[in-house]
């Protein structure tokens, strides 16, 4: 067994020495399409470096054999296995020691970067003397650790700040964003950004005729000076505070402290970096964010079970949703045809697509290529070639049914028919089809380009292969599939609605909307419910509420109807609950001496949780974990809390149930606990008993 794992380990990376005595060290983690740095691979890399020192090549080039990139980061799964702070410190220090060894090699080293070069991958590259990156938009360099509730720990924060100055370095680390090869070159992170065909020769040239390593400009160097740091640190803290609260997301603040206190002493900073990451990684925020990340991986993995490889997509209905779905599919490389009742109705969608392509692709050629992939097709000729036909026409069952009658005979064998309906059960739509089992829901959210989650809607009659194909398609266009059953509101809208309606009730009782929103933000929602309702549009909220209200016995507040009748539809009409100036909500200041009522947050959040529990009981979703992921990605449910079910577990189901009962007594039936709470409470108790035993 030892021998087997050793052989495996060896193949995860290997070195070839060429005629110029240059060592080419290839990363090629076995059994996966992506290189990640597990503790075992780091050890194997360390061994390889020791052997290379013995061999004394002229230089070292580190590269990846994977098509998708260099190294995507550390193995996040291992982050959940650290038992305590000390174990975390020693794991991090081991990683630092490996990269220190790389940085101290007596010969030049080059990281040859294509595709993903993130987190630990970029930290490794930073420990090399030089870096060369491919100059396409698909090459992404970044340190996204803050998104997992930590910051770089393998020397990344220590090496990046002196290399490019604090402004670029902190911007990357605090935002977690990634940049392409050219932007990395402009910042000074890489020495060269070149086309694929020149990558190896650029690396070779750096080894054969090594220049001085990159140095920051005077101004960049000054940004790390002891006198400047306190001032800049204040600016960074201010910027971060606009995006994330310290009590919810401590990592960016810890990074700023680390840099401010230690940036002039590399050794001290290394030590403090390890301590700081160990503190963060064993804390609740990081553990919950890591959990959410792993749940996301679970949803991504759902697409792996089929060899369905859709290339041609036909979208019917070029309105808000259909137009944007078509544009998104074309952006992700699909051949798309888009039909509607007339060419005039398609034109605005094509215009919006162009704006999206410009924003995302930036350069004329890829923009033109994406435009070429998106064909206006008002006669609907594309149906015959399509692997996936997506219907996104008016929300009217009869209109949809008559369209399906026309579409089905023209569709290819093996193609799937998907509806974007947000409320009509599949059962009401499919009986016009010869093959009723081939209809599936692929429910995108608005705005399509921003909302990663897509609900995959099925019922007992839906062919499971069709569901698998719908999931595979969703992954192909880089969205997150969430399988749900065809029940009213599916998961996301159903759970959001009681939360939004309770916010409307509160507003109607005279609680200032700004206070309602503030409390939701304090809980960790990305946007307050009042502003969210205004943003979605109060007419749309009313429509969904009336629709769902019938099924779920949720009363629709008169206040919502009144606002819609007055033409106050939210942001799009310039006024809703708030007034809007240049698209921004004007939130009146709270009255002096205002003391908010204690129940505000509970009323909103508990109604949402009650619906979550109902969905679990009704098996709207099969896996409890999927529900947490769906809520985080579909509703923005406070990611640092790890999802609603995880939150219930952390708070104690019994405690929350009691609070819900109290509210029921005070405010009536809409707080009536769902019977599912008994199960959830029992489930949590059981876990606790096992844990203690
Ligand atoms: P929309 O009213 O903006 O667009 C519908 C388009 O379909 C119109 O351009 C119309 O001309 C076209 N159309 C109607 N009948 C047609 C037919 N027989 N053949 C070809 N084209 C036809 O509607 P929207 O908002 O894009 O909604 C479309 C679907 O997506 C609905 O089922 C809706 O429930 C669902 N949905 C809407 C969301 C939203 O936020 N608007 C979110 C998620 C789903």
XYZ file of C-alpha atoms and ligand atoms in Angstrom:
737
model
C 0.000 0.000 0.000
C 2.846 2.359 0.865
C 4.512 1.625 -2.396
C 1.307 2.255 -4.310
C 0.700 5.610 -2.688
C 4.331 6.514 -3.198
C 4.059 5.721 -6.884
C 0.899 7.795 -7.063
C 2.540 10.680 -5.253
C 5.479 10.561 -7.669
C 3.153 10.912 -10.603
C 1.385 13.935 -9.102
C 4.558 15.799 -10.010
C 7.666 14.896 -11.977
C 10.756 16.617 -13.323
C 12.359 16.491 -16.752
C 15.853 17.907 -17.300
C 16.420 19.203 -20.841
C 19.564 19.599 -22.951
C 20.237 23.062 -21.521
C 20.221 21.513 -18.038
C 16.949 23.296 -17.187
C 14.662 21.359 -14.830
C 10.980 21.379 -15.876
C 8.883 20.426 -12.869
C 5.379 19.383 -13.925
C 2.348 19.341 -11.620
C -0.220 16.757 -12.690
C -2.371 15.650 -9.749
C -3.689 12.189 -10.564
C -7.382 11.379 -10.730
C -8.571 14.962 -11.212
C -8.612 17.668 -13.837
C -7.338 20.380 -11.500
C -4.095 20.764 -9.580
C -4.622 21.534 -5.905
C -2.031 21.543 -3.165
C -2.729 18.899 -0.554
C -0.316 18.433 2.354
C 0.939 15.254 0.636
C 1.662 17.063 -2.637
C 3.479 19.844 -0.819
C 5.686 17.209 0.817
C 6.354 15.550 -2.532
C 7.242 18.971 -3.955
C 9.631 19.599 -1.055
C 11.379 16.269 -1.701
C 11.672 17.152 -5.381
C 13.266 20.502 -4.512
C 15.826 18.777 -2.264
C 16.743 16.407 -5.093
C 17.063 19.319 -7.494
C 19.465 21.124 -5.188
C 21.650 18.005 -5.364
C 21.420 17.900 -9.157
C 22.168 21.621 -9.495
C 20.380 22.394 -12.775
C 20.809 25.740 -14.495
C 17.352 26.742 -13.439
C 13.874 25.471 -12.591
C 10.616 25.993 -14.448
C 7.422 24.984 -12.652
C 4.458 24.239 -14.909
C 1.205 22.292 -14.989
C 0.057 19.525 -17.313
C -3.599 20.328 -16.675
C -5.559 21.993 -19.441
C -7.511 24.223 -17.068
C -4.549 25.819 -15.404
C -1.520 25.985 -13.170
C -2.632 25.380 -9.557
C -6.112 26.319 -8.306
C -5.128 26.628 -4.633
C -4.748 24.592 -1.487
C -6.890 21.510 -0.890
C -9.798 23.147 0.917
C -11.078 19.823 2.272
C -8.034 19.649 4.507
C -9.013 22.975 6.117
C -11.935 21.260 7.809
C -9.762 18.629 9.429
C -7.618 20.931 11.556
C -8.478 20.000 15.129
C -7.248 23.147 16.851
C -5.171 26.302 16.595
C -1.818 24.568 17.180
C -2.466 21.989 14.496
C -3.422 24.803 12.124
C -0.245 26.751 12.902
C 1.963 23.759 12.245
C 0.194 22.895 8.948
C 0.560 26.493 7.749
C 4.173 26.766 8.849
C 4.956 23.578 6.962
C 3.568 25.145 3.773
C 5.576 28.294 4.431
C 8.740 26.208 4.890
C 8.214 24.474 1.535
C 7.833 27.794 -0.304
C 10.768 29.280 1.625
C 12.847 26.413 0.264
C 11.687 27.293 -3.234
C 12.491 30.986 -2.722
C 15.988 30.125 -1.457
C 17.035 27.912 -4.397
C 20.575 28.713 -5.520
C 19.469 28.838 -9.192
C 16.766 30.897 -10.960
C 13.179 29.663 -10.857
C 10.213 30.513 -13.086
C 6.507 29.792 -12.642
C 4.936 29.159 -16.053
C 1.297 30.107 -15.628
C -1.765 29.323 -17.712
C -5.401 29.192 -16.582
C -6.107 29.169 -12.832
C -3.274 30.359 -10.628
C -5.067 31.013 -7.383
C -4.425 30.998 -3.644
C -1.621 28.567 -2.798
C -0.869 28.321 -6.531
C -0.068 32.020 -6.761
C 1.798 31.873 -3.449
C 4.027 29.207 -4.979
C 4.542 31.356 -8.072
C 5.423 34.331 -5.850
C 8.135 32.258 -4.201
C 9.760 31.779 -7.640
C 12.220 34.382 -8.852
C 10.218 35.039 -12.056
C 6.712 34.498 -13.359
C 5.478 34.179 -16.954
C 1.738 34.082 -17.691
C -0.319 33.301 -20.770
C -1.936 36.512 -22.007
C -5.516 35.303 -22.542
C -8.568 36.260 -20.413
C -8.864 32.626 -19.244
C -5.636 32.954 -17.269
C -6.620 34.092 -13.788
C -4.225 35.060 -11.029
C -5.527 35.879 -7.577
C -5.529 35.317 -3.850
C -9.204 34.595 -3.107
C -8.648 33.367 0.472
C -10.856 36.097 2.027
C -13.792 34.401 0.355
C -13.122 31.419 2.593
C -12.789 33.605 5.683
C -8.972 33.537 5.803
C -6.109 35.352 4.077
C -2.992 34.035 2.318
C -0.992 31.878 4.700
C 1.890 30.357 2.731
C 3.839 33.622 2.579
C 1.554 35.210 -0.052
C 0.844 38.383 1.910
C 4.525 38.623 2.850
C 5.788 38.347 -0.748
C 3.130 40.194 -2.733
C 3.157 43.518 -0.855
C 6.875 44.277 -1.425
C 6.695 42.987 -5.014
C 3.962 45.320 -6.298
C 3.297 47.760 -3.448
C 0.479 47.770 -0.932
C -2.205 49.279 -3.169
C -2.241 46.534 -5.799
C -1.442 43.770 -3.327
C -4.048 44.687 -0.733
C -6.651 45.335 -3.404
C -6.209 41.789 -4.688
C -6.088 40.144 -1.280
C -8.909 42.160 0.310
C -11.306 41.728 -2.591
C -10.291 38.179 -3.480
C -10.714 39.121 -7.142
C -8.512 37.640 -9.843
C -6.814 39.325 -12.798
C -5.756 38.052 -16.212
C -2.178 37.739 -17.422
C -1.984 41.193 -18.957
C -3.352 42.939 -15.879
C -0.940 40.917 -13.740
C 1.906 42.141 -15.958
C 0.777 45.756 -15.614
C 0.713 45.391 -11.836
C 4.138 43.750 -11.773
C 2.953 40.377 -10.473
C 4.306 38.598 -13.545
C 7.412 39.446 -15.559
C 5.950 38.573 -18.950
C 2.461 37.999 -20.333
C 2.816 36.183 -23.664
C 0.755 34.057 -26.053
C 0.695 30.296 -25.509
C 3.276 29.615 -28.224
C 5.911 31.817 -26.551
C 5.415 30.607 -22.982
C 8.213 28.081 -22.833
C 10.744 30.171 -24.724
C 10.030 33.129 -22.406
C 10.731 30.906 -19.386
C 13.851 29.468 -20.985
C 15.192 32.957 -21.748
C 14.739 34.016 -18.115
C 16.822 31.048 -16.980
C 19.549 31.276 -19.618
C 20.006 35.015 -19.244
C 18.518 35.948 -15.866
C 17.652 39.637 -15.463
C 17.271 41.411 -12.093
C 14.082 40.222 -10.460
C 11.141 42.618 -10.647
C 11.228 45.548 -8.268
C 8.341 47.850 -7.404
C 8.367 51.499 -8.457
C 9.506 54.043 -5.849
C 5.933 54.992 -5.134
C 4.898 51.361 -4.752
C 7.809 50.741 -2.380
C 6.851 53.819 -0.384
C 3.372 52.397 0.225
C 4.896 49.815 2.574
C 6.879 52.375 4.566
C 6.282 52.472 8.346
C 5.056 56.095 8.188
C 2.652 55.472 5.369
C 1.108 52.233 6.617
C -1.113 53.641 9.390
C -2.692 56.102 6.952
C -3.206 53.536 4.210
C -4.460 50.976 6.736
C -7.188 53.408 7.747
C -8.197 53.818 4.095
C -8.244 50.044 3.574
C -10.358 49.513 6.702
C -12.799 52.136 5.554
C -13.102 50.523 2.119
C -13.538 47.056 3.574
C -16.152 48.247 6.067
C -18.382 49.276 3.152
C -18.466 45.657 1.979
C -18.123 43.487 5.082
C -18.647 43.890 8.809
C -15.791 42.919 11.066
C -17.952 40.738 13.322
C -19.221 38.796 10.306
C -16.049 38.682 8.195
C -12.900 39.211 10.307
C -10.334 38.062 7.699
C -9.794 41.280 5.694
C -9.384 43.247 8.924
C -6.859 40.706 10.226
C -4.904 41.034 6.969
C -4.752 44.819 7.260
C -3.535 44.521 10.881
C -0.922 41.978 9.826
C 0.462 44.195 7.094
C 0.339 47.356 9.194
C 2.201 45.794 12.094
C 4.802 43.656 10.326
C 5.386 44.769 6.738
C 8.988 45.844 7.365
C 10.162 42.540 8.768
C 9.711 39.520 6.524
C 10.422 36.898 9.201
C 8.094 38.475 11.748
C 5.409 38.826 9.127
C 5.693 35.145 8.139
C 5.288 34.141 11.734
C 2.369 36.496 12.312
C 0.769 35.425 9.013
C 0.662 31.796 10.209
C -0.763 32.794 13.598
C -3.381 35.021 12.039
C -4.564 32.408 9.512
C -4.649 29.750 12.242
C -6.903 31.993 14.336
C -9.201 32.627 11.422
C -9.352 29.118 10.030
C -10.429 27.571 13.315
C -13.113 30.245 13.845
C -16.810 29.921 12.898
C -16.808 32.302 9.909
C -14.066 30.465 8.030
C -15.453 27.045 8.891
C -18.908 28.084 7.647
C -17.571 29.709 4.479
C -15.481 26.627 3.773
C -18.582 24.516 4.302
C -20.492 26.652 1.788
C -17.599 26.354 -0.671
C -17.655 22.569 -0.357
C -21.438 22.530 -0.796
C -20.961 24.497 -3.975
C -18.501 21.836 -5.126
C -21.174 19.213 -4.377
C -23.660 21.014 -6.611
C -21.045 21.335 -9.330
C -20.332 17.623 -9.113
C -23.986 16.819 -9.876
C -23.261 17.478 -13.544
C -20.689 14.712 -13.861
C -22.970 11.700 -14.318
C -23.752 12.111 -18.039
C -21.906 12.501 -21.299
C -24.483 14.969 -22.680
C -22.489 17.714 -24.379
C -24.900 20.377 -25.578
C -23.586 22.780 -28.202
C -26.670 24.335 -29.794
C -29.314 26.087 -27.726
C -32.597 27.529 -28.882
C -34.396 30.045 -26.668
C -38.031 30.996 -27.281
C -39.022 34.378 -25.851
C -36.581 37.273 -26.034
C -37.912 39.168 -23.004
C -36.058 39.960 -19.796
C -35.281 36.346 -19.043
C -35.083 34.649 -22.448
C -32.908 37.425 -23.889
C -30.483 37.264 -20.991
C -30.403 33.448 -20.915
C -29.551 33.416 -24.626
C -26.805 35.998 -24.116
C -25.340 34.086 -21.198
C -25.283 30.818 -23.165
C -23.498 32.554 -26.066
C -20.996 34.103 -23.648
C -20.217 30.609 -22.363
C -19.472 29.342 -25.854
C -22.808 27.890 -27.016
C -24.295 28.362 -30.491
C -27.559 30.124 -29.697
C -30.663 30.966 -31.673
C -33.230 33.306 -30.135
C -36.815 33.569 -31.308
C -39.811 35.718 -30.423
C -43.012 36.843 -32.068
C -41.247 39.461 -34.208
C -37.702 40.680 -34.988
C -38.458 43.960 -33.149
C -38.884 42.056 -29.904
C -35.505 40.358 -30.310
C -33.495 43.521 -31.043
C -33.349 44.849 -27.449
C -32.071 41.463 -26.226
C -29.251 41.521 -28.772
C -28.336 45.031 -27.656
C -28.207 43.931 -24.008
C -26.108 40.914 -25.017
C -23.589 43.206 -26.691
C -23.293 45.253 -23.492
C -22.727 42.058 -21.498
C -20.080 40.777 -23.916
C -18.264 44.130 -23.881
C -18.201 44.151 -20.101
C -17.058 40.566 -19.758
C -14.826 39.985 -22.782
C -13.349 43.469 -23.206
C -11.504 42.830 -26.493
C -13.113 43.294 -29.937
C -12.389 39.844 -31.321
C -13.906 37.709 -28.545
C -16.847 40.162 -28.411
C -17.440 39.707 -32.129
C -17.147 35.925 -31.792
C -19.755 35.901 -29.022
C -22.058 38.100 -31.123
C -21.619 35.636 -33.999
C -22.697 32.791 -31.729
C -25.970 34.557 -30.882
C -28.389 34.452 -33.817
C -31.691 36.347 -33.896
C -34.092 33.783 -35.329
C -37.648 35.075 -35.271
C -38.891 32.176 -37.376
C -37.513 29.681 -34.876
C -35.462 27.731 -37.417
C -32.884 26.863 -34.741
C -35.256 24.438 -32.992
C -34.260 21.619 -35.326
C -30.546 21.779 -34.492
C -30.869 22.511 -30.797
C -29.695 20.137 -28.049
C -31.611 22.205 -25.500
C -34.754 24.211 -26.231
C -35.541 26.725 -23.489
C -38.953 28.307 -23.305
C -39.104 31.709 -21.602
C -42.363 33.200 -22.874
C -45.254 34.779 -20.951
C -46.220 33.115 -17.701
C -49.429 31.659 -19.132
C -49.988 27.897 -19.124
C -52.196 27.846 -22.239
C -49.768 29.943 -24.304
C -46.891 27.726 -23.214
C -48.813 24.542 -24.012
C -49.670 25.629 -27.514
C -46.032 26.526 -28.102
C -44.911 23.055 -26.950
C -47.324 21.422 -29.381
C -45.580 23.249 -32.161
C -42.038 22.709 -30.883
C -42.021 19.014 -30.030
C -42.348 17.506 -33.527
C -39.495 19.695 -34.753
C -37.032 18.860 -31.994
C -34.059 16.535 -32.488
C -34.065 13.116 -30.897
C -32.302 13.288 -27.548
C -32.826 17.064 -27.200
C -34.481 18.366 -24.044
C -37.332 20.812 -23.672
C -36.959 23.143 -20.701
C -39.267 25.771 -19.272
C -38.165 28.798 -17.307
C -41.538 29.090 -15.613
C -41.365 30.412 -12.076
C -44.757 29.204 -10.930
C -46.579 26.811 -13.266
C -46.319 23.130 -12.218
C -44.837 20.881 -14.911
C -47.942 18.696 -14.594
C -50.060 21.524 -16.041
C -47.799 21.925 -19.037
C -46.721 18.526 -20.227
C -49.887 16.666 -21.266
C -49.800 18.208 -24.760
C -46.506 16.434 -25.435
C -46.136 13.041 -27.122
C -43.320 12.373 -24.712
C -44.468 14.140 -21.546
C -41.475 12.913 -19.541
C -39.085 15.060 -21.560
C -40.213 18.384 -20.029
C -37.989 19.773 -17.297
C -37.785 23.137 -15.557
C -34.579 25.142 -15.777
C -35.419 28.106 -13.604
C -32.959 30.985 -13.940
C -33.086 34.018 -11.677
C -32.997 37.656 -12.608
C -30.412 39.057 -13.408
C -29.153 35.952 -15.196
C -25.528 37.105 -15.454
C -25.312 37.716 -11.712
C -27.313 34.876 -10.224
C -25.224 31.746 -10.175
C -27.960 29.412 -8.987
C -30.419 27.716 -11.338
C -33.242 25.526 -10.047
C -33.652 22.254 -11.944
C -37.332 21.471 -11.599
C -38.724 17.979 -11.924
C -41.569 15.822 -10.642
C -42.277 12.099 -10.477
C -43.020 11.936 -14.174
C -39.880 13.684 -15.388
C -37.411 11.318 -17.018
C -34.326 11.171 -14.798
C -32.066 11.206 -17.830
C -33.651 14.485 -18.913
C -32.957 15.882 -15.433
C -29.340 14.713 -15.701
C -29.052 16.428 -19.088
C -30.533 19.644 -17.719
C -27.958 19.579 -14.920
C -25.121 18.882 -17.347
C -26.243 21.821 -19.506
C -26.362 24.092 -16.461
C -22.796 23.183 -15.570
C -21.691 23.679 -19.157
C -22.775 27.309 -18.944
C -21.086 27.622 -15.549
C -24.187 27.938 -13.365
C -24.970 26.025 -10.188
C -27.759 23.452 -10.579
C -30.111 22.921 -7.637
C -32.521 20.009 -8.139
C -35.976 20.813 -6.740
C -39.461 19.342 -7.095
C -42.199 21.044 -9.074
C -44.019 22.545 -6.085
C -45.277 26.148 -5.824
C -42.394 28.622 -5.742
C -39.873 25.749 -5.843
C -37.306 26.564 -3.143
C -35.885 30.054 -3.528
C -39.006 32.144 -4.219
C -41.021 30.148 -1.728
C -38.589 30.807 1.099
C -37.929 34.437 0.200
C -41.579 35.370 0.019
C -42.581 35.104 3.723
C -39.425 37.006 4.636
C -40.243 39.823 2.207
C -43.904 39.898 3.212
C -43.034 40.119 6.894
C -40.805 43.087 6.086
C -43.806 44.710 4.359
C -45.944 44.025 7.471
C -43.314 45.660 9.651
C -43.162 48.688 7.387
C -46.941 48.912 7.470
C -46.809 48.929 11.277
C -44.667 52.052 11.070
C -41.155 50.639 11.480
C -38.897 52.793 9.280
C -37.870 50.791 6.193
C -34.234 51.766 6.714
C -34.357 50.127 10.144
C -35.903 46.945 8.732
C -33.161 46.757 6.109
C -30.462 47.555 8.656
C -31.538 44.644 10.827
C -31.466 42.226 7.901
C -27.965 43.402 7.011
C -26.959 42.964 10.617
C -28.091 39.361 10.384
C -25.889 39.043 7.311
C -28.219 39.293 4.335
C -26.548 41.037 1.372
C -29.425 43.490 0.872
C -32.339 44.478 3.112
C -35.756 42.994 2.201
C -37.385 46.377 1.572
C -34.690 47.414 -0.866
C -34.773 43.934 -2.390
C -38.539 44.168 -2.976
C -38.076 47.590 -4.595
C -35.270 46.199 -6.756
C -37.214 43.148 -7.932
C -40.224 45.399 -8.607
C -43.275 45.578 -6.347
C -45.587 44.466 -9.177
C -43.529 41.307 -9.648
C -43.454 40.736 -5.857
C -47.215 41.157 -5.718
C -47.724 38.747 -8.605
C -45.517 36.077 -7.001
C -47.041 36.708 -3.553
C -50.584 36.304 -4.849
C -49.632 33.186 -6.702
C -47.791 31.597 -3.813
C -50.203 32.962 -1.241
C -52.956 30.734 -2.649
C -50.880 27.601 -2.230
C -49.072 28.396 0.983
C -51.785 30.158 2.878
C -49.715 33.316 3.197
C -51.780 36.523 3.367
C -50.661 39.300 0.997
C -50.343 42.649 2.831
C -52.733 45.318 1.555
C -49.838 47.771 1.700
C -48.147 45.994 -1.214
C -51.312 46.214 -3.320
C -51.719 49.907 -2.466
C -48.215 50.779 -3.565
C -48.632 48.930 -6.867
C -52.013 50.629 -7.457
C -50.344 54.001 -6.913
C -47.784 53.130 -9.593
C -44.986 52.926 -7.046
C -43.326 49.838 -8.465
C -39.899 50.225 -6.878
C -36.572 51.284 -8.358
C -37.734 51.007 -11.986
C -40.516 53.596 -11.443
C -38.368 55.925 -9.311
C -40.350 55.184 -6.146
C -41.506 52.212 -4.128
C -40.979 51.935 -0.412
C -38.053 54.297 -0.978
C -37.618 57.174 -3.382
C -34.856 56.624 -5.961
C -32.317 59.146 -7.177
C -30.144 58.019 -10.100
C -31.169 54.432 -9.334
C -30.092 54.675 -5.686
C -32.465 54.390 -2.745
C -32.751 57.506 -0.622
C -33.017 56.148 2.910
C -34.374 58.728 5.346
C -32.475 59.007 8.638
C -34.120 57.324 11.626
C -36.111 59.624 13.922
C -34.062 60.940 16.872
C -34.152 58.668 19.905
C -35.733 55.865 17.904
C -35.564 52.513 19.679
C -36.294 49.569 17.442
C -38.595 46.849 18.690
C -36.759 43.696 19.734
C -38.666 41.342 17.418
C -37.905 42.889 14.036
C -35.095 40.600 12.940
C -36.701 37.488 14.450
C -39.981 38.120 12.678
C -38.321 38.206 9.270
C -35.726 35.505 9.755
C -37.964 33.055 11.605
C -40.616 33.196 8.915
C -37.936 32.384 6.385
C -36.586 29.534 8.523
C -40.099 28.189 9.078
C -40.532 27.939 5.310
C -37.115 26.302 4.981
C -38.211 23.649 7.467
C -41.458 23.139 5.530
C -39.483 22.660 2.307
C -37.299 20.093 3.995
C -40.307 18.215 5.357
C -42.038 18.263 1.977
C -38.818 17.139 0.302
C -38.827 20.070 -2.098
C -35.174 19.279 -2.019
C -33.747 15.874 -1.255
C -30.470 16.661 0.426
C -30.497 18.977 3.431
C -27.046 20.204 2.409
C -28.339 21.177 -1.014
C -30.918 23.319 0.729
C -28.222 25.266 2.565
C -26.256 25.789 -0.635
C -29.401 26.800 -2.527
C -30.282 29.379 0.104
C -26.818 30.897 0.174
C -26.505 31.112 -3.607
C -30.158 31.788 -4.416
C -31.194 34.201 -1.655
C -27.833 35.403 -0.338
C -28.632 33.902 3.079
C -25.739 35.058 5.326
C -22.912 32.892 3.915
C -20.821 33.211 7.068
C -23.596 31.373 8.924
C -23.184 28.335 6.665
C -26.813 28.151 5.456
C -30.178 28.164 7.245
C -30.192 24.555 8.427
C -26.693 24.938 9.760
C -27.801 28.117 11.485
C -30.764 26.295 13.053
C -28.381 23.662 14.313
C -25.963 26.234 15.686
C -28.705 28.202 17.469
C -30.542 25.098 18.643
C -33.775 24.105 16.906
C -35.665 24.039 20.233
C -34.715 27.605 21.041
C -35.844 28.873 17.649
C -39.022 26.819 17.791
C -39.884 28.406 21.135
C -39.329 31.888 19.707
C -41.573 31.022 16.797
C -44.304 29.828 19.187
C -44.054 33.086 21.125
C -44.507 35.044 17.916
C -47.453 32.849 16.937
C -49.159 33.717 20.221
C -48.498 37.406 19.763
C -49.030 37.836 16.045
C -51.078 34.907 14.848
C -51.117 32.096 12.377
C -48.450 33.206 9.966
C -45.913 32.202 12.625
C -47.431 28.782 13.221
C -44.453 26.420 13.400
C -44.332 23.935 10.564
C -44.643 20.303 11.763
C -41.170 19.767 10.315
C -39.628 21.539 13.320
C -40.251 18.468 15.454
C -38.151 16.480 13.062
C -35.432 19.129 12.811
C -35.352 19.517 16.605
C -35.135 15.745 17.066
C -32.447 15.578 14.431
C -30.320 18.206 16.190
C -30.831 16.537 19.592
C -29.796 13.216 18.138
C -26.637 14.754 16.728
C -25.823 16.307 20.073
C -26.349 13.030 21.906
C -24.086 11.226 19.473
C -21.535 14.005 19.709
C -21.457 13.850 23.515
C -21.405 10.095 23.580
P -41.189 38.986 -20.693
O -42.607 39.439 -20.763
O -40.129 39.980 -20.480
O -40.828 38.214 -22.035
C -41.623 37.245 -22.624
C -41.307 37.254 -24.117
O -41.910 36.108 -24.698
C -41.874 38.457 -24.851
O -40.844 39.083 -25.586
C -42.930 37.869 -25.781
O -43.022 38.553 -27.005
C -42.419 36.465 -25.960
N -43.463 35.508 -26.356
C -44.681 35.345 -25.810
N -45.306 34.348 -26.432
C -44.502 33.857 -27.378
C -44.568 32.814 -28.337
N -45.643 32.051 -28.429
N -43.529 32.601 -29.138
C -42.409 33.370 -29.031
N -42.288 34.360 -28.151
C -43.307 34.597 -27.337
O -41.181 37.829 -19.605
P -39.987 37.363 -18.653
O -39.993 38.167 -17.433
O -38.753 37.247 -19.444
O -40.488 35.906 -18.222
C -40.435 34.805 -19.083
C -40.598 33.540 -18.287
O -39.565 33.477 -17.305
C -41.902 33.436 -17.524
O -42.311 32.083 -17.520
C -41.521 33.891 -16.116
O -42.343 33.308 -15.124
C -40.141 33.335 -16.006
N -39.251 34.001 -15.055
C -39.239 35.373 -14.931
C -38.370 35.991 -14.038
C -38.313 37.485 -13.920
O -37.707 37.972 -12.957
N -38.880 38.223 -14.830
C -37.478 35.190 -13.182
C -37.524 33.784 -13.443
C -38.396 33.227 -14.323
